[in-house]
mmCIF file of C-alpha atoms (C1' of nucleotides) in Angstrom:
data_model
loop_
_atom_site.group_PDB
_atom_site.id
_atom_site.type_symbol
_atom_site.label_atom_id
_atom_site.label_comp_id
_atom_site.label_asym_id
_atom_site.label_seq_id
_atom_site.Cartn_x
_atom_site.Cartn_y
_atom_site.Cartn_z
ATOM 1 C CA MET A 109 -22.703 -38.658 -21.667
ATOM 2 C CA ALA A 110 -19.786 -37.332 -21.856
ATOM 3 C CA GLU A 111 -20.235 -33.659 -20.824
ATOM 4 C CA THR A 112 -17.300 -31.984 -19.871
ATOM 5 C CA GLY A 113 -15.228 -32.450 -17.025
ATOM 6 C CA GLU A 114 -11.570 -32.419 -17.581
ATOM 7 C CA GLU A 115 -8.893 -32.836 -15.047
ATOM 8 C CA GLU A 116 -4.985 -33.269 -15.792
ATOM 9 C CA THR A 117 -2.776 -35.806 -14.892
ATOM 10 C CA ALA A 118 0.372 -34.209 -14.251
ATOM 11 C CA SER A 119 3.582 -35.708 -13.767
ATOM 12 C CA ALA A 120 4.005 -34.341 -10.570
ATOM 13 C CA GLU A 121 6.342 -36.604 -9.013
ATOM 14 C CA ALA A 122 9.366 -36.028 -10.914
ATOM 15 C CA SER A 123 8.926 -32.264 -9.681
ATOM 16 C CA GLY A 124 7.905 -32.184 -6.278
ATOM 17 C CA PHE A 125 9.814 -32.434 -3.118
ATOM 18 C CA SER A 126 11.430 -35.500 -3.092
ATOM 19 C CA ASP A 127 14.589 -34.675 -4.782
ATOM 20 C CA ILE A 128 15.895 -32.325 -2.418
ATOM 21 C CA SER A 129 15.692 -34.014 0.556
ATOM 22 C CA ASP A 130 19.076 -32.876 1.513
ATOM 23 C CA SER A 131 18.221 -29.193 1.785
ATOM 24 C CA GLU A 132 14.785 -30.155 3.628
ATOM 25 C CA LEU A 133 17.121 -32.100 6.226
ATOM 26 C CA VAL A 134 19.479 -29.040 6.717
ATOM 27 C CA GLU A 135 16.468 -26.746 7.050
ATOM 28 C CA PHE A 136 14.778 -28.824 9.776
ATOM 29 C CA LEU A 137 18.013 -28.954 11.658
ATOM 30 C CA ASP A 138 18.138 -25.311 11.468
ATOM 31 C CA LEU A 139 14.662 -24.637 12.941
ATOM 32 C CA GLU A 140 16.049 -25.433 16.509
ATOM 33 C CA ASP A 141 18.620 -22.632 16.447
ATOM 34 C CA ALA A 142 16.730 -20.308 14.154
ATOM 35 C CA LYS A 143 16.435 -17.524 16.445
ATOM 36 C CA GLU A 144 20.073 -17.238 17.471
ATOM 37 C CA SER A 145 21.423 -15.680 14.033
ATOM 38 C CA ALA A 146 25.011 -16.065 12.728
ATOM 39 C CA VAL A 147 25.354 -19.373 13.854
ATOM 40 C CA SER A 148 27.568 -20.711 11.037
ATOM 41 C CA LEU A 149 27.686 -24.618 12.085
ATOM 42 C CA SER A 150 26.275 -24.824 15.591
ATOM 43 C CA LYS A 151 26.024 -28.665 15.286
ATOM 44 C CA PRO A 152 29.533 -30.032 15.435
ATOM 45 C CA GLY A 153 28.366 -33.960 15.145
ATOM 46 C CA PRO A 154 25.782 -34.487 12.124
ATOM 47 C CA SER A 155 25.832 -31.350 10.389
ATOM 48 C CA SER A 156 29.212 -31.746 9.052
ATOM 49 C CA GLU A 157 28.101 -34.967 7.214
ATOM 50 C CA LEU A 158 24.696 -35.031 6.242
ATOM 51 C CA PRO A 159 23.747 -38.029 4.770
ATOM 52 C CA GLY A 160 26.783 -38.865 2.005
ATOM 53 C CA LYS A 161 27.507 -35.301 1.551
ATOM 54 C CA ASP A 162 30.659 -33.845 2.614
ATOM 55 C CA ASP A 163 31.536 -32.471 -1.166
ATOM 56 C CA LYS A 164 29.811 -28.964 -0.709
ATOM 57 C CA PRO A 165 30.272 -27.689 2.562
ATOM 58 C CA VAL A 166 30.041 -24.267 1.406
ATOM 59 C CA SER A 167 26.486 -24.609 -0.326
ATOM 60 C CA LEU A 168 25.844 -25.801 3.114
ATOM 61 C CA GLN A 169 26.809 -22.888 5.389
ATOM 62 C CA ASN A 170 25.378 -20.538 2.671
ATOM 63 C CA CYS A 171 22.370 -22.323 2.939
ATOM 64 C CA LYS A 172 22.346 -22.132 7.134
ATOM 65 C CA ARG A 173 22.900 -18.332 7.292
ATOM 66 C CA GLY A 174 20.277 -17.810 4.453
ATOM 67 C CA LEU A 175 17.378 -19.481 6.295
ATOM 68 C CA ASP A 176 17.566 -17.408 9.019
ATOM 69 C CA VAL A 177 16.494 -14.335 7.049
ATOM 70 C CA LEU A 178 14.671 -16.194 3.962
ATOM 71 C CA SER A 179 10.870 -16.291 4.777
ATOM 72 C CA PRO A 180 9.283 -19.627 4.847
ATOM 73 C CA MET A 181 7.813 -18.910 1.583
ATOM 74 C CA ASP A 182 11.475 -18.712 0.406
ATOM 75 C CA ARG A 183 12.216 -21.738 2.478
ATOM 76 C CA PHE A 184 9.809 -24.062 1.392
ATOM 77 C CA HIS A 185 10.730 -22.484 -2.330
ATOM 78 C CA LEU A 186 6.559 -21.646 -2.818
ATOM 79 C CA LYS A 187 4.943 -18.883 -4.860
ATOM 80 C CA TYR A 188 1.553 -19.275 -3.881
ATOM 81 C CA LEU A 189 -0.320 -21.391 -1.011
ATOM 82 C CA TYR A 190 -3.077 -23.643 -1.012
ATOM 83 C CA VAL A 191 -6.521 -22.605 0.397
ATOM 84 C CA THR A 192 -6.093 -25.745 2.725
ATOM 85 C CA ASP A 193 -2.735 -24.873 3.753
ATOM 86 C CA LEU A 194 -4.116 -22.051 5.695
ATOM 87 C CA CYS A 195 -6.742 -24.385 7.316
ATOM 88 C CA THR A 196 -4.533 -26.736 8.401
ATOM 89 C CA GLN A 197 -2.741 -23.776 10.128
ATOM 90 C CA ASP A 198 -5.444 -22.856 11.384
ATOM 91 C CA TRP A 199 -5.861 -25.967 13.061
ATOM 92 C CA CYS A 200 -1.939 -25.942 14.161
ATOM 93 C CA GLU A 201 0.190 -23.616 12.636
ATOM 94 C CA LEU A 202 3.272 -25.700 13.931
ATOM 95 C CA GLN A 203 1.769 -28.921 12.968
ATOM 96 C CA MET A 204 1.161 -27.506 9.222
ATOM 97 C CA VAL A 205 4.741 -26.312 9.133
ATOM 98 C CA TYR A 206 6.242 -29.966 10.283
ATOM 99 C CA GLY A 207 3.816 -30.968 7.794
ATOM 100 C CA LYS A 208 5.667 -29.253 4.882
ATOM 101 C CA GLU A 209 8.736 -30.175 6.255
ATOM 102 C CA LEU A 210 8.441 -33.747 6.459
ATOM 103 C CA PRO A 211 5.836 -34.759 3.924
ATOM 104 C CA GLY A 212 4.129 -38.110 3.779
ATOM 105 C CA SER A 213 4.462 -38.643 7.493
ATOM 106 C CA LEU A 214 0.653 -39.119 8.033
ATOM 107 C CA THR A 215 -0.290 -42.323 10.111
ATOM 108 C CA PRO A 216 -1.606 -45.130 8.219
ATOM 109 C CA GLU A 217 -4.884 -44.571 9.842
ATOM 110 C CA LYS A 218 -5.004 -41.078 8.972
ATOM 111 C CA ALA A 219 -4.202 -41.188 5.710
ATOM 112 C CA ALA A 220 -7.159 -43.993 5.549
ATOM 113 C CA VAL A 221 -9.996 -41.745 6.538
ATOM 114 C CA LEU A 222 -8.463 -39.154 4.083
ATOM 115 C CA ASP A 223 -8.464 -41.467 0.792
ATOM 116 C CA ILE A 224 -12.439 -42.431 1.844
ATOM 117 C CA GLY A 225 -13.398 -38.943 2.170
ATOM 118 C CA ALA A 226 -11.378 -38.339 -1.360
ATOM 119 C CA SER A 227 -13.219 -41.340 -2.848
ATOM 120 C CA ILE A 228 -16.671 -40.156 -1.605
ATOM 121 C CA HIS A 229 -15.621 -36.938 -3.140
ATOM 122 C CA LEU A 230 -15.030 -38.135 -6.511
ATOM 123 C CA ALA A 231 -17.774 -40.193 -6.552
ATOM 124 C CA LYS A 232 -19.875 -37.302 -6.055
ATOM 125 C CA GLU A 233 -17.703 -35.393 -8.724
ATOM 126 C CA LEU A 234 -18.403 -38.585 -11.455
ATOM 127 C CA GLU A 235 -22.443 -38.030 -10.509
ATOM 128 C CA LEU A 236 -21.897 -34.450 -12.575
ATOM 129 C CA HIS A 237 -19.237 -35.191 -15.375
ATOM 130 C CA ASP A 238 -16.650 -37.240 -16.455
ATOM 131 C CA LEU A 239 -13.393 -37.089 -16.038
ATOM 132 C CA VAL A 240 -10.926 -36.780 -19.057
ATOM 133 C CA THR A 241 -7.137 -37.261 -17.978
ATOM 134 C CA VAL A 242 -4.950 -34.908 -20.251
ATOM 135 C CA PRO A 243 -0.876 -35.252 -19.714
ATOM 136 C CA THR A 244 1.075 -32.466 -19.084
ATOM 137 C CA THR A 245 4.618 -31.775 -18.551
ATOM 138 C CA THR A 246 4.948 -28.301 -17.999
ATOM 139 C CA LYS A 247 3.143 -26.052 -15.072
ATOM 140 C CA GLU A 248 1.997 -24.009 -18.084
ATOM 141 C CA ASP A 249 -0.228 -26.859 -19.257
ATOM 142 C CA ALA A 250 -1.422 -28.035 -16.008
ATOM 143 C CA TRP A 251 -2.590 -23.985 -15.703
ATOM 144 C CA ALA A 252 -3.915 -24.454 -18.975
ATOM 145 C CA VAL A 253 -6.190 -27.396 -18.461
ATOM 146 C CA LYS A 254 -7.421 -25.661 -15.423
ATOM 147 C CA PHE A 255 -8.318 -22.573 -17.503
ATOM 148 C CA LEU A 256 -10.275 -24.959 -19.842
ATOM 149 C CA ASN A 257 -11.894 -26.785 -17.151
ATOM 150 C CA ILE A 258 -13.266 -23.069 -15.754
ATOM 151 C CA LEU A 259 -14.049 -22.239 -19.455
ATOM 152 C CA SER A 260 -16.442 -25.087 -19.436
ATOM 153 C CA MET A 261 -18.002 -24.987 -16.055
ATOM 154 C CA VAL A 262 -19.044 -21.198 -16.322
ATOM 155 C CA PRO A 263 -21.503 -21.849 -18.868
ATOM 156 C CA THR A 264 -22.359 -24.996 -17.308
ATOM 157 C CA LEU A 265 -23.239 -23.370 -14.026
ATOM 158 C CA GLN A 266 -25.194 -20.871 -15.778
ATOM 159 C CA SER A 267 -27.296 -23.428 -17.895
ATOM 160 C CA GLU A 268 -27.597 -26.623 -15.617
ATOM 161 C CA GLY A 269 -27.187 -24.874 -12.233
ATOM 162 C CA ARG A 270 -24.566 -26.862 -10.892
ATOM 163 C CA ILE A 271 -20.920 -27.515 -11.005
ATOM 164 C CA ARG A 272 -18.484 -29.409 -8.960
ATOM 165 C CA GLU A 273 -14.597 -28.936 -8.084
ATOM 166 C CA PHE A 274 -14.209 -25.416 -9.419
ATOM 167 C CA PRO A 275 -11.064 -23.878 -9.359
ATOM 168 C CA VAL A 276 -10.181 -20.590 -7.875
ATOM 169 C CA PHE A 277 -7.270 -18.530 -7.335
ATOM 170 C CA GLY A 278 -6.214 -15.047 -6.161
ATOM 171 C CA GLU A 279 -4.476 -12.667 -3.935
ATOM 172 C CA VAL A 280 -5.705 -12.140 -0.334
ATOM 173 C CA GLU A 281 -3.929 -9.730 1.726
ATOM 174 C CA GLY A 282 -0.738 -9.994 -0.184
ATOM 175 C CA ILE A 283 -0.563 -13.854 -0.932
ATOM 176 C CA PHE A 284 -1.853 -15.558 -3.555
ATOM 177 C CA LEU A 285 -4.047 -18.459 -2.861
ATOM 178 C CA VAL A 286 -5.169 -21.263 -4.699
ATOM 179 C CA GLY A 287 -7.796 -23.614 -3.998
ATOM 180 C CA VAL A 288 -10.767 -25.889 -5.293
ATOM 181 C CA ILE A 289 -14.841 -25.295 -4.620
ATOM 182 C CA ASP A 290 -16.428 -28.480 -4.062
ATOM 183 C CA GLU A 291 -19.349 -27.447 -5.376
ATOM 184 C CA LEU A 292 -21.588 -24.308 -6.176
ATOM 185 C CA HIS A 293 -25.248 -24.255 -7.384
ATOM 186 C CA TYR A 294 -27.983 -21.892 -7.874
ATOM 187 C CA THR A 295 -30.883 -22.828 -4.807
ATOM 188 C CA SER A 296 -34.595 -23.083 -5.807
ATOM 189 C CA LYS A 297 -34.581 -19.009 -4.535
ATOM 190 C CA GLY A 298 -32.157 -18.016 -7.359
ATOM 191 C CA GLU A 299 -29.023 -17.619 -5.046
ATOM 192 C CA LEU A 300 -25.721 -19.122 -5.674
ATOM 193 C CA GLU A 301 -24.363 -21.330 -2.910
ATOM 194 C CA LEU A 302 -21.509 -22.948 -2.596
ATOM 195 C CA ALA A 303 -21.812 -26.145 -1.049
ATOM 196 C CA GLU A 304 -18.913 -28.147 0.991
ATOM 197 C CA LEU A 305 -19.155 -31.715 1.895
ATOM 198 C CA LYS A 306 -17.394 -32.872 4.599
ATOM 199 C CA THR A 307 -17.224 -36.609 5.293
ATOM 200 C CA ARG A 308 -16.810 -37.988 8.881
ATOM 201 C CA ARG A 309 -15.289 -41.595 10.285
ATOM 202 C CA ARG A 310 -17.110 -41.203 13.352
ATOM 203 C CA PRO A 311 -21.011 -40.210 13.267
ATOM 204 C CA VAL A 312 -20.837 -37.255 15.238
ATOM 205 C CA LEU A 313 -20.640 -33.498 14.466
ATOM 206 C CA PRO A 314 -17.332 -32.003 14.807
ATOM 207 C CA LEU A 315 -16.128 -30.035 17.733
ATOM 208 C CA SER A 316 -16.010 -26.329 17.151
ATOM 209 C CA ALA A 317 -12.890 -26.065 16.524
ATOM 210 C CA GLN A 318 -12.858 -28.354 13.233
ATOM 211 C CA LYS A 319 -16.110 -26.209 12.445
ATOM 212 C CA LYS A 320 -14.156 -23.098 13.079
ATOM 213 C CA LYS A 321 -11.457 -24.181 10.279
ATOM 214 C CA ASP A 322 -14.407 -25.136 7.964
ATOM 215 C CA TYR A 323 -15.844 -22.034 7.846
ATOM 216 C CA PHE A 324 -12.688 -20.210 7.265
ATOM 217 C CA GLN A 325 -12.058 -22.684 4.239
ATOM 218 C CA VAL A 326 -15.550 -21.502 2.843
ATOM 219 C CA SER A 327 -15.280 -17.986 3.580
ATOM 220 C CA LEU A 328 -11.498 -18.202 1.747
ATOM 221 C CA TYR A 329 -13.672 -19.661 -1.373
ATOM 222 C CA LYS A 330 -16.311 -16.904 -1.303
ATOM 223 C CA TYR A 331 -13.694 -14.038 -0.710
ATOM 224 C CA ILE A 332 -11.740 -15.383 -3.726
ATOM 225 C CA PHE A 333 -14.609 -16.302 -6.200
ATOM 226 C CA ASP A 334 -16.208 -13.206 -5.665
ATOM 227 C CA ALA A 335 -12.509 -11.382 -6.169
ATOM 228 C CA MET A 336 -12.670 -13.622 -9.755
ATOM 229 C CA VAL A 337 -16.060 -12.746 -10.947
ATOM 230 C CA GLN A 338 -15.758 -8.999 -9.968
ATOM 231 C CA GLY A 339 -12.917 -8.822 -12.188
ATOM 232 C CA LYS A 340 -10.187 -8.065 -9.256
ATOM 233 C CA VAL A 341 -8.069 -11.359 -10.152
ATOM 234 C CA THR A 342 -6.368 -10.286 -13.327
ATOM 235 C CA PRO A 343 -3.936 -12.207 -15.620
ATOM 236 C CA ALA A 344 -1.242 -9.998 -14.994
ATOM 237 C CA SER A 345 -1.689 -10.775 -10.977
ATOM 238 C CA LEU A 346 -1.728 -14.401 -12.002
ATOM 239 C CA ILE A 347 1.434 -14.156 -14.029
ATOM 240 C CA HIS A 348 2.810 -11.908 -10.981
ATOM 241 C CA HIS A 349 2.189 -14.501 -8.515
ATOM 242 C CA THR A 350 2.745 -17.928 -10.828
ATOM 243 C CA LYS A 351 5.503 -16.604 -12.717
ATOM 244 C CA LEU A 352 3.783 -18.511 -15.643
ATOM 245 C CA CYS A 353 5.683 -17.887 -18.844
ATOM 246 C CA VAL A 354 2.452 -16.931 -21.245
ATOM 247 C CA ASP A 355 4.491 -17.293 -24.369
ATOM 248 C CA LYS A 356 5.671 -20.840 -23.534
ATOM 249 C CA PRO A 357 4.081 -23.484 -25.954
ATOM 250 C CA LEU A 358 1.404 -25.836 -24.752
ATOM 251 C CA GLY A 359 1.759 -29.081 -25.008
ATOM 252 C CA PRO A 360 0.166 -31.260 -27.517
ATOM 253 C CA SER A 361 -2.221 -33.095 -25.460
ATOM 254 C CA VAL A 362 -3.545 -30.073 -24.114
ATOM 255 C CA LEU A 363 -3.883 -28.476 -27.565
ATOM 256 C CA ARG A 364 -5.599 -31.318 -29.043
ATOM 257 C CA HIS A 365 -8.304 -31.110 -25.852
ATOM 258 C CA ALA A 366 -9.071 -27.363 -26.170
ATOM 259 C CA ARG A 367 -9.331 -28.095 -29.831
ATOM 260 C CA GLN A 368 -11.844 -30.756 -28.959
ATOM 261 C CA GLY A 369 -13.561 -28.491 -26.710
ATOM 262 C CA GLY A 370 -14.050 -25.951 -28.788
ATOM 263 C CA VAL A 371 -11.338 -23.538 -28.050
ATOM 264 C CA SER A 372 -8.581 -22.225 -30.206
ATOM 265 C CA VAL A 373 -6.031 -20.433 -28.451
ATOM 266 C CA LYS A 374 -2.351 -20.186 -29.484
ATOM 267 C CA SER A 375 -1.033 -19.487 -26.122
ATOM 268 C CA LEU A 376 -1.689 -19.808 -22.421
ATOM 269 C CA GLY A 377 -1.856 -15.835 -22.157
ATOM 270 C CA ASP A 378 -4.791 -16.091 -24.857
ATOM 271 C CA LEU A 379 -6.345 -18.339 -22.344
ATOM 272 C CA MET A 380 -5.930 -16.265 -19.710
ATOM 273 C CA GLU A 381 -7.564 -13.682 -21.425
ATOM 274 C CA LEU A 382 -10.464 -15.758 -22.106
ATOM 275 C CA VAL A 383 -11.030 -17.140 -19.128
ATOM 276 C CA PHE A 384 -11.172 -13.532 -17.638
ATOM 277 C CA LEU A 385 -13.320 -12.183 -19.764
ATOM 278 C CA SER A 386 -15.725 -15.571 -19.314
ATOM 279 C CA LEU A 387 -15.311 -15.401 -15.315
ATOM 280 C CA THR A 388 -16.404 -11.405 -15.449
ATOM 281 C CA LEU A 389 -18.681 -11.105 -18.760
ATOM 282 C CA SER A 390 -21.087 -14.407 -17.491
ATOM 283 C CA ASP A 391 -23.086 -12.553 -15.520
ATOM 284 C CA LEU A 392 -21.965 -14.627 -12.378
ATOM 285 C CA PRO A 393 -23.291 -13.422 -9.138
ATOM 286 C CA ALA A 394 -20.960 -13.099 -5.772
ATOM 287 C CA ILE A 395 -21.887 -16.419 -4.048
ATOM 288 C CA ASP A 396 -24.549 -15.570 -1.955
ATOM 289 C CA THR A 397 -24.559 -18.299 1.134
ATOM 290 C CA LEU A 398 -21.767 -20.831 2.196
ATOM 291 C CA LYS A 399 -22.787 -24.203 3.276
ATOM 292 C CA LEU A 400 -21.363 -26.958 5.385
ATOM 293 C CA GLU A 401 -22.270 -30.639 5.314
ATOM 294 C CA TYR A 402 -20.789 -33.387 7.464
ATOM 295 C CA VAL A 403 -21.830 -36.738 6.090
ATOM 296 C CA HIS A 404 -20.779 -40.053 8.134
ATOM 297 C CA GLN A 405 -18.366 -42.483 5.781
ATOM 298 C CA GLU A 406 -19.805 -45.478 6.286
ATOM 299 C CA THR A 407 -23.524 -44.972 6.699
ATOM 300 C CA ALA A 408 -23.765 -42.097 4.005
ATOM 301 C CA THR A 409 -25.836 -40.376 7.132
ATOM 302 C CA THR A 410 -25.975 -36.798 7.377
ATOM 303 C CA LEU A 411 -24.959 -35.166 10.684
ATOM 304 C CA GLY A 412 -25.615 -32.267 10.165
ATOM 305 C CA THR A 413 -26.004 -28.975 8.228
ATOM 306 C CA GLU A 414 -24.603 -25.682 8.652
ATOM 307 C CA ILE A 415 -25.115 -22.080 6.988
ATOM 308 C CA VAL A 416 -21.828 -20.022 7.623
ATOM 309 C CA ALA A 417 -22.280 -16.145 7.670
ATOM 310 C CA PHE A 418 -19.285 -14.533 5.583
ATOM 311 C CA GLU A 419 -17.378 -12.160 8.014
ATOM 312 C CA GLU A 420 -15.113 -10.443 5.747
ATOM 313 C CA LYS A 421 -13.052 -8.675 8.361
ATOM 314 C CA GLU A 422 -12.616 -11.561 10.241
ATOM 315 C CA VAL A 423 -11.258 -13.600 7.433
ATOM 316 C CA LYS A 424 -8.831 -10.784 6.154
ATOM 317 C CA SER A 425 -7.325 -10.559 9.751
ATOM 318 C CA LYS A 426 -7.201 -14.018 10.199
ATOM 319 C CA VAL A 427 -5.478 -14.147 6.901
ATOM 320 C CA ARG A 428 -3.777 -11.643 7.802
ATOM 321 C CA HIS A 429 -2.416 -12.905 10.913
ATOM 322 C CA PHE A 430 -1.147 -16.352 8.865
ATOM 323 C CA VAL A 431 0.592 -14.504 6.267
ATOM 324 C CA ALA A 432 2.908 -12.563 8.819
ATOM 325 C CA TYR A 433 4.219 -16.124 9.574
ATOM 326 C CA TRP A 434 4.701 -17.248 5.944
ATOM 327 C CA MET A 435 6.577 -13.778 4.989
ATOM 328 C CA GLY A 436 8.826 -14.592 7.875
ATOM 329 C CA ARG A 437 7.642 -11.924 9.955
ATOM 330 C CA ARG A 438 6.699 -14.008 13.188
ATOM 331 C CA ASP A 439 7.847 -17.599 14.513
ATOM 332 C CA PRO A 440 5.253 -19.860 14.207
ATOM 333 C CA GLN A 441 2.971 -20.964 17.077
ATOM 334 C CA GLY A 442 1.316 -24.090 18.479
ATOM 335 C CA VAL A 443 -1.899 -24.275 20.068
ATOM 336 C CA ASP A 444 -2.947 -22.345 23.011
ATOM 337 C CA VAL A 445 -3.406 -24.334 26.457
ATOM 338 C CA GLU A 446 -6.978 -25.356 26.165
ATOM 339 C CA GLU A 447 -6.525 -26.411 22.668
ATOM 340 C CA ALA A 448 -3.994 -28.879 23.940
ATOM 341 C CA TRP A 449 -6.172 -32.026 23.171
ATOM 342 C CA LYS A 450 -5.065 -31.663 19.356
ATOM 343 C CA CYS A 451 -1.584 -32.693 20.017
ATOM 344 C CA ARG A 452 -3.406 -36.358 21.399
ATOM 345 C CA THR A 453 -3.205 -37.023 17.667
ATOM 346 C CA CYS A 454 -0.737 -34.883 16.197
ATOM 347 C CA ASP A 455 1.728 -37.115 14.369
ATOM 348 C CA TYR A 456 4.396 -34.572 15.596
ATOM 349 C CA VAL A 457 3.519 -34.556 19.140
ATOM 350 C CA ASP A 458 7.187 -36.214 19.873
ATOM 351 C CA ILE A 459 9.314 -33.569 18.236
ATOM 352 C CA CYS A 460 7.252 -30.547 18.893
ATOM 353 C CA GLU A 461 9.058 -27.614 20.053
ATOM 354 C CA TRP A 462 6.259 -25.928 21.057
ATOM 355 C CA ARG A 463 5.233 -28.151 23.838
ATOM 356 C CA ARG A 464 8.441 -27.792 25.872
ATOM 357 C CA SER A 465 8.554 -23.946 25.585
ATOM 358 C CA SER A 466 6.023 -21.104 26.288
ATOM 359 C CA GLY A 467 2.104 -22.505 25.892
ATOM 360 C CA MET A 468 2.351 -25.733 27.124
ATOM 361 C CA LEU A 469 4.712 -25.154 30.358
ATOM 362 C CA SER A 470 1.679 -23.205 31.877
ATOM 363 C CA SER A 471 -0.416 -26.340 31.594
ATOM 364 C CA LEU A 472 1.715 -28.098 33.553
ATOM 365 C CA ARG A 473 2.349 -25.326 36.422
ATOM 366 C CA GLU A 474 -1.449 -24.897 36.490
ATOM 367 C CA PRO A 475 -3.223 -28.620 36.474
ATOM 368 C CA LYS A 476 -5.877 -27.265 38.539
ATOM 369 C CA ALA A 477 -7.412 -25.315 35.883
ATOM 370 C CA LYS A 478 -10.334 -27.654 34.804
ATOM 371 C CA LYS A 479 -13.125 -26.603 33.250
ATOM 372 C CA LEU A 480 -15.446 -25.071 35.647
ATOM 373 C CA LYS A 481 -18.750 -24.804 33.843
ATOM 374 C "C1'" DA B 187 21.293 -26.211 -12.493
ATOM 375 C "C1'" DT B 188 26.847 -22.033 -9.299
ATOM 376 C "C1'" DT B 189 19.048 -24.026 -10.434
ATOM 377 C "C1'" DG B 190 13.913 -24.885 -10.292
ATOM 378 C "C1'" DC B 191 10.183 -26.522 -9.132
ATOM 379 C "C1'" DT B 192 3.676 -26.838 -7.154
ATOM 380 C "C1'" DG B 193 -3.264 -31.668 -9.042
ATOM 381 C "C1'" DA B 194 -5.745 -29.298 -3.774
ATOM 382 C "C1'" DA B 195 -7.951 -31.437 -0.776
ATOM 383 C "C1'" DG B 196 -8.661 -35.413 2.047
ATOM 384 C "C1'" DG B 197 -9.886 -35.268 8.638
ATOM 385 C "C1'" DG B 198 -9.013 -34.423 13.489
#
DNA sequence: ATTGCTGAAGGG
């Protein structure tokens, strides 16, 4: 039966980053001489003739000068981050940065593993509800669909006890985060549990570095979800961070979808108020338990289940450290020497500056530092 | 456009 489980199909490509490859290249080049301030054109050869653009040297120069002072948030034209941005940053900050600068550079092998994981998640979602495609053109439309999803999911959670792919958003330590909770359900004891499924290519439990990242992910979800149901994520804060235009008319397909869902709203502003009321007046509790489940992709065997303790102070200080990079208060860091094994599977190992400087050198000087148990 | 822009997560 067609219980509501909506999802918009935004025409995302048109507004993606694909059309600003020129400036991306400039930004990338600039990374290398970012610390020596006030160099105008330190790369005599290539920079004076970037891909077929000898027509705007002035903007290039402005760009390069500005980059020294622009924060990564500004450089990447971001107003908010995804929860998973901070999680990949937790794995290796520099790898995350390279990933932002050179999008779509995953090896096909990795992409395939991710695709399988995504399809398993999709299959589980479809067990709970159908998907409806709602075409959207503006970001206001896309957010409206997200809000309509919340409006239908909150009562579903309260009546049926289980929902999947619940959108969350809110400010943490000065940065606005957006994410999606894999699953929320009430346990037999009546506790609200967050369940995060992690599928794995090989039938073994993850190393602790991976687990740490997963703990961080679900902890962030709880932090944001709790803030939402406690009324700490206000429409004003949302508007401030996302720069959504609450008065911009919603697209026809979104309006039709809202009407079919029994929601009559004129504007995005109305919708946001409705969401705020739904979140705060539906008797939603804070999340009681955080559960991670590791499952083998091929055989669907459960490899292990972990209950994560929520450590608010640790989560916040970790976010604060990561946000310092995004706000431009510090340079990005690579992994510590003892985690250099991560570089073995990194797509950016050949261009990584970190390996040439600081951390990695000490491992070359001290190769005898083998593990003494 | 002398400018603006975002499905999030996907696994290691």
